[in-house]
Amino acid sequence: MPLEDHNIIDEWTEEDLLELPNTETDEYEFKSSLIREMPNYRNELQSKIVKTASAFWNTGGGILIVGVDDNGKIDGGIPGMMGKQKLRDWVDAALRGVTPPGPYSVRTIRPDSENSAINLEHVVLVVAFGESYDLPHMAPDNRYYVRAGAHSNPANNYLVEAIRARRGLRRPMLRALLRENPQRPGVVELTVLAINDLPALNVEIDFAPVPTLIQEQFPDRLPLKVSVIDRTNPFRMDIATQQRLTYWLGEAPFHVILNYEGIQKAPYSETQELDHHRNLNGGHLWLSDGNSPNKTLKKIHKQLSRLNNLVEKYVSDDSEQK
């Protein structure tokens, strides 16, 4: 589609149903009201909903309409109650069986006139599935479904892996790393980078356990809040000094917890372990004395010159004695 706004059905009426296409498409799935006559009606409807949900979420979104025939014409509708439970609540419970659930909206359309094509105490059920960024979505039967034309079919392993790979292209992705501050030799900085082109919005950064420097300087400001992190705007903060690395960061690895939103306000959360004794990254030479590469090379050159002078003096003295 993709169906970016699944809330478009929230104000639908019977009049909107008259504008449906006259056949199923990759965006619309129809189910006849005759499903209510089946002896296992509850299970059949639940199976239809969750498989369609998996398929639409995995392939950009779409709309399921129960209570219309194959030509998109209202054919009576289905009961507005599922036992003692409202149909809408029952649908919500069914969709929680899809792992993970994606964005959706439910609308039950009741008769709006005496000449309505919807039977009394019946409704046409409309479920809109929005475009998902949390791929892939598995139905309760442990299968992943995709939309292929007018059908929802199980996906093979190749398709599932392709959907999973696409996830990284459709959602912001952040990674944290420790490195030497390029402007302040000997200072360790925490950097949070965007590793694709999608910006992360309303980012919250927390720690477990909390490093000593942050406990001392920001005791009441966790989680740290950053409005946006993208390719050109990484987050950077000094978090320790190299000479007192263990004091500032402790003996054991710690975790950086990132909570953020995408452009469509979809929430994301990641937890990353950082081992400061091993994971010092970046394009800068990490030196045991905390000095910059140039300064350290000068020190090494000076020490080698002194050593060379001592050797020459020793050789000269030895020659004179002989």
Coordinates of C-alpha atoms in Angstrom, one line a residue:
M1 CA 0.0 0.0 0.0
P2 CA 1.6 1.1 2.4
L3 CA -1.2 2.1 4.8
E4 CA 0.6 4.7 6.9
D5 CA -2.6 5.9 8.8
H6 CA -4.6 3.0 10.1
N7 CA -6.9 5.4 11.8
I8 CA -8.6 6.4 8.5
I9 CA -11.5 4.0 9.3
D10 CA -12.3 5.5 12.6
E11 CA -15.2 7.6 11.2
W12 CA -16.4 5.1 8.6
T13 CA -20.1 4.6 8.2
E14 CA -22.2 2.3 6.0
E15 CA -21.9 4.9 3.2
D16 CA -18.2 4.4 3.1
L17 CA -18.7 0.7 2.6
L18 CA -20.5 1.5 -0.6
E19 CA -17.3 2.9 -2.0
L20 CA -15.3 -0.4 -1.6
P21 CA -13.6 -1.9 -4.6
N22 CA -15.6 -4.6 -6.3
T23 CA -12.9 -7.2 -5.7
E24 CA -10.2 -8.1 -3.2
T25 CA -6.8 -6.5 -3.8
D26 CA -3.4 -6.5 -2.1
E27 CA -4.9 -3.7 0.1
Y28 CA -8.4 -5.1 0.8
E29 CA -9.5 -8.5 2.2
F30 CA -13.2 -9.4 2.3
K31 CA -14.9 -12.0 4.3
S32 CA -18.6 -12.9 3.8
S33 CA -21.2 -12.8 6.6
L34 CA -21.8 -16.5 6.0
I35 CA -18.9 -17.2 8.2
R36 CA -21.3 -16.7 11.1
E37 CA -23.2 -19.9 10.0
M38 CA -20.2 -22.1 10.5
P39 CA -20.2 -24.5 13.5
N40 CA -16.8 -23.3 14.5
Y41 CA -17.5 -19.7 13.8
R42 CA -15.4 -18.3 16.6
N43 CA -12.3 -20.2 15.7
E44 CA -12.7 -19.5 11.9
L45 CA -13.1 -15.8 12.5
Q46 CA -10.1 -15.6 14.8
S47 CA -7.9 -17.6 12.4
K48 CA -9.0 -15.2 9.6
I49 CA -8.2 -12.1 11.6
V50 CA -4.7 -13.2 12.9
K51 CA -3.5 -14.6 9.6
T52 CA -4.6 -11.4 7.7
A53 CA -3.0 -9.3 10.4
S54 CA 0.3 -11.1 10.0
A55 CA 0.1 -10.7 6.2
F56 CA -0.8 -7.1 6.1
W57 CA 1.7 -6.1 8.8
N58 CA 4.5 -7.9 6.9
T59 CA 3.7 -6.3 3.6
G60 CA 2.8 -2.7 4.2
G61 CA -0.7 -2.7 5.7
G62 CA -4.3 -3.1 4.5
I63 CA -7.9 -3.4 5.5
L64 CA -9.9 -6.5 6.5
I65 CA -13.7 -6.2 6.2
V66 CA -15.9 -8.9 7.6
G67 CA -19.6 -8.7 6.5
V68 CA -19.3 -8.2 2.8
D69 CA -19.2 -10.7 -0.1
D70 CA -16.5 -11.3 -2.7
N71 CA -17.6 -8.2 -4.6
G72 CA -17.4 -5.9 -1.6
K73 CA -21.2 -5.7 -1.1
I74 CA -22.7 -5.8 2.3
D75 CA -24.4 -9.2 2.9
G76 CA -25.9 -8.8 6.4
G77 CA -23.0 -8.5 8.8
I78 CA -22.0 -10.6 11.8
P79 CA -23.2 -10.5 15.4
G80 CA -22.0 -7.5 17.4
M81 CA -21.2 -9.7 20.4
M82 CA -19.0 -12.7 20.7
G83 CA -20.7 -14.6 23.5
K84 CA -20.9 -12.0 26.3
Q85 CA -18.0 -10.0 25.0
K86 CA -18.2 -7.0 22.7
L87 CA -16.8 -7.9 19.2
R88 CA -14.3 -5.1 19.3
D89 CA -12.8 -6.3 22.6
W90 CA -12.7 -9.8 21.3
V91 CA -10.8 -8.7 18.2
D92 CA -8.3 -6.8 20.4
A93 CA -7.7 -10.0 22.4
A94 CA -7.3 -12.1 19.2
L95 CA -4.7 -9.6 17.8
R96 CA -2.6 -9.9 20.9
G97 CA -1.8 -13.4 19.7
V98 CA 0.2 -12.1 16.8
T99 CA 3.9 -11.7 17.7
P100 CA 4.7 -8.9 17.9
P101 CA 1.4 -7.0 17.4
G102 CA 1.5 -4.0 15.1
P103 CA -0.5 -0.8 14.6
Y104 CA -4.2 -1.3 13.9
S105 CA -7.7 0.2 14.4
V106 CA -11.0 -1.5 14.8
R107 CA -14.4 -0.2 13.6
T108 CA -17.8 -1.9 13.9
I109 CA -20.4 -0.4 11.6
R110 CA -24.0 -0.8 12.7
P111 CA -27.2 -0.3 10.7
D112 CA -27.8 3.5 10.1
S113 CA -31.3 3.3 8.6
E114 CA -34.4 1.1 8.2
N115 CA -33.2 0.3 4.7
S116 CA -29.7 -0.7 5.9
A117 CA -28.1 -3.8 4.3
I118 CA -26.8 -4.6 7.7
N119 CA -29.1 -6.9 9.8
L120 CA -30.3 -5.7 13.2
E121 CA -27.9 -6.5 16.1
H122 CA -25.3 -7.2 13.5
V123 CA -22.3 -5.2 12.3
V124 CA -19.7 -5.0 9.6
L125 CA -16.3 -5.5 11.1
V126 CA -13.5 -3.3 9.7
V127 CA -9.9 -3.8 10.9
A128 CA -7.2 -1.5 9.4
F129 CA -3.6 -2.7 9.8
G130 CA -1.0 0.1 9.5
E131 CA 2.4 -0.1 8.1
S132 CA 4.7 -1.8 10.6
Y133 CA 8.4 -1.2 11.4
D134 CA 8.7 -4.0 13.8
L135 CA 9.0 -6.9 11.3
P136 CA 8.3 -9.8 10.9
H137 CA 5.0 -10.6 12.5
M138 CA 4.2 -14.2 13.4
A139 CA 0.6 -15.6 13.6
P140 CA -0.4 -17.9 16.5
D141 CA 0.2 -21.0 14.3
N142 CA 3.9 -20.0 14.3
R143 CA 3.8 -19.0 10.6
Y144 CA 4.6 -15.7 9.0
Y145 CA 2.2 -14.6 6.3
V146 CA 2.5 -12.2 3.4
R147 CA 0.1 -10.5 1.1
A148 CA 0.3 -11.8 -2.5
G149 CA -2.3 -10.1 -4.6
A150 CA -5.7 -10.9 -3.1
H151 CA -4.4 -13.7 -0.9
S152 CA -2.6 -14.1 2.4
N153 CA -0.1 -16.9 2.1
P154 CA 2.5 -18.4 4.4
A155 CA 6.0 -17.1 3.7
N156 CA 8.9 -19.4 3.1
N157 CA 12.2 -19.0 5.0
Y158 CA 13.7 -16.9 2.2
L159 CA 10.9 -14.4 2.4
V160 CA 10.9 -14.3 6.2
E161 CA 14.7 -13.5 6.2
A162 CA 14.1 -10.8 3.5
I163 CA 11.4 -9.2 5.7
R164 CA 13.6 -9.4 8.7
A165 CA 16.4 -7.7 6.8
R166 CA 14.1 -5.0 5.6
R167 CA 13.3 -4.1 9.2
G168 CA 16.8 -2.5 9.5
L169 CA 16.0 -0.3 6.5
R170 CA 12.6 0.9 7.8
R171 CA 13.3 1.9 11.4
P172 CA 15.9 4.1 13.1
M173 CA 18.9 2.1 14.4
L174 CA 21.2 3.4 17.1
R175 CA 24.5 2.0 18.4
A176 CA 26.5 3.2 21.4
L177 CA 30.3 3.0 21.7
L178 CA 33.1 4.2 23.9
R179 CA 36.1 5.9 22.4
E180 CA 38.8 8.5 23.2
N181 CA 37.5 12.1 22.8
P182 CA 39.3 13.3 19.7
Q183 CA 39.5 16.8 21.1
R184 CA 40.5 15.8 24.7
P185 CA 43.2 13.1 24.7
G186 CA 42.9 10.8 27.7
V187 CA 39.1 11.4 28.1
V188 CA 36.7 8.6 27.3
E189 CA 33.4 9.7 25.7
L190 CA 30.2 7.8 25.1
T191 CA 28.9 8.3 21.6
V192 CA 25.5 7.2 20.3
L193 CA 25.4 7.0 16.5
A194 CA 22.7 6.5 14.0
I195 CA 23.8 3.7 11.7
N196 CA 21.2 4.3 9.0
D197 CA 19.6 7.3 7.4
L198 CA 16.4 7.4 9.5
P199 CA 16.4 9.8 12.5
A200 CA 15.7 8.7 16.0
L201 CA 13.4 11.1 17.8
N202 CA 12.7 11.8 21.5
V203 CA 15.7 9.6 22.5
E204 CA 16.0 8.6 26.2
I205 CA 19.4 7.3 27.3
D206 CA 19.7 5.4 30.6
F207 CA 22.3 3.2 32.2
A208 CA 22.5 0.0 34.3
P209 CA 24.4 0.3 36.5
V210 CA 24.8 4.1 36.4
P211 CA 28.5 5.1 35.9
T212 CA 30.0 7.1 38.8
L213 CA 30.6 10.3 36.7
I214 CA 26.9 10.5 35.8
Q215 CA 25.8 9.7 39.4
E216 CA 27.9 12.6 40.6
Q217 CA 27.1 15.2 37.9
F218 CA 23.6 14.2 36.8
P219 CA 21.9 12.5 39.8
D220 CA 18.4 13.7 39.0
R221 CA 18.6 13.9 35.2
L222 CA 18.2 10.3 34.1
P223 CA 17.2 9.2 31.6
L224 CA 19.1 11.8 29.5
K225 CA 16.8 13.2 26.8
V226 CA 17.9 14.1 23.3
S227 CA 15.4 15.4 20.8
V228 CA 17.0 13.9 17.7
I229 CA 19.9 11.6 16.8
D230 CA 20.8 11.2 13.1
R231 CA 23.7 10.8 10.8
T232 CA 24.8 14.4 11.2
N233 CA 23.9 14.8 14.9
P234 CA 25.3 12.0 17.1
F235 CA 25.1 12.2 20.8
R236 CA 28.4 12.6 22.6
M237 CA 29.3 13.0 26.3
D238 CA 32.5 12.6 28.3
I239 CA 32.0 9.7 30.7
A240 CA 35.4 8.9 32.2
T241 CA 39.2 9.5 32.1
Q242 CA 41.5 6.8 30.8
Q243 CA 43.7 7.0 33.9
R244 CA 40.8 6.4 36.3
L245 CA 38.7 4.2 34.0
T246 CA 37.8 1.6 36.7
Y247 CA 36.8 4.3 39.2
W248 CA 34.4 6.0 36.8
L249 CA 33.0 3.0 35.1
G250 CA 33.5 0.1 37.6
E251 CA 35.0 -3.3 37.1
A252 CA 32.2 -5.0 35.2
P253 CA 30.6 -4.1 31.9
F254 CA 27.5 -1.7 32.0
H255 CA 24.5 -1.4 29.8
V256 CA 23.2 1.6 27.8
I257 CA 19.4 1.6 27.5
L258 CA 18.0 3.5 24.5
N259 CA 14.3 4.3 24.1
Y260 CA 13.3 6.3 21.1
E261 CA 10.7 6.9 18.4
G262 CA 10.7 6.9 14.6
I263 CA 9.1 9.5 12.3
Q264 CA 5.8 7.7 12.5
K265 CA 6.0 7.8 16.3
A266 CA 6.5 4.0 16.6
P267 CA 8.4 3.2 19.8
Y268 CA 11.7 1.3 19.8
S269 CA 13.9 0.1 22.6
E270 CA 17.5 -1.3 22.6
T271 CA 19.9 -2.4 25.4
Q272 CA 23.6 -2.6 24.6
E273 CA 26.3 -3.9 26.8
L274 CA 29.6 -2.0 26.8
D275 CA 32.7 -3.5 28.2
H276 CA 35.0 -0.5 28.8
H277 CA 38.0 -2.8 29.3
R278 CA 37.7 -4.2 25.8
N279 CA 35.3 -2.2 23.7
L280 CA 37.1 1.1 23.2
N281 CA 36.3 1.9 19.6
G282 CA 36.7 4.6 17.0
G283 CA 39.3 5.8 14.6
H284 CA 41.7 7.2 17.3
L285 CA 44.7 5.5 18.7
W286 CA 44.1 4.5 22.3
L287 CA 47.3 5.1 24.4
S288 CA 48.2 3.8 27.8
D289 CA 49.4 7.2 29.0
G290 CA 46.4 9.2 27.7
N291 CA 48.4 11.3 25.4
S292 CA 47.6 12.1 21.7
P293 CA 49.5 10.1 19.1
N294 CA 51.7 13.0 18.1
K295 CA 52.7 13.9 21.6
T296 CA 53.5 10.2 22.4
L297 CA 55.6 9.8 19.3
K298 CA 57.6 12.8 20.3
K299 CA 58.1 11.3 23.7
I300 CA 59.2 8.0 22.2
H301 CA 61.6 9.8 19.9
K302 CA 63.1 11.8 22.8
Q303 CA 63.6 8.6 24.8
L304 CA 65.2 6.8 21.9
S305 CA 67.5 9.8 21.4
R306 CA 68.5 9.7 25.0
L307 CA 69.1 6.0 24.9
N308 CA 71.2 6.4 21.7
N309 CA 73.3 9.1 23.4
L310 CA 73.9 6.8 26.4
V311 CA 74.9 3.9 24.1
E312 CA 77.3 6.2 22.2
K313 CA 78.8 7.5 25.5
Y314 CA 79.3 4.0 26.8
V315 CA 81.0 2.9 23.5
S316 CA 83.3 6.0 23.6
D317 CA 84.3 5.5 27.3
D318 CA 85.0 1.8 26.6
S319 CA 87.2 2.7 23.7
E320 CA 89.2 5.2 25.8
Q321 CA 89.8 2.6 28.5
K322 CA 91.2 0.2 26.0

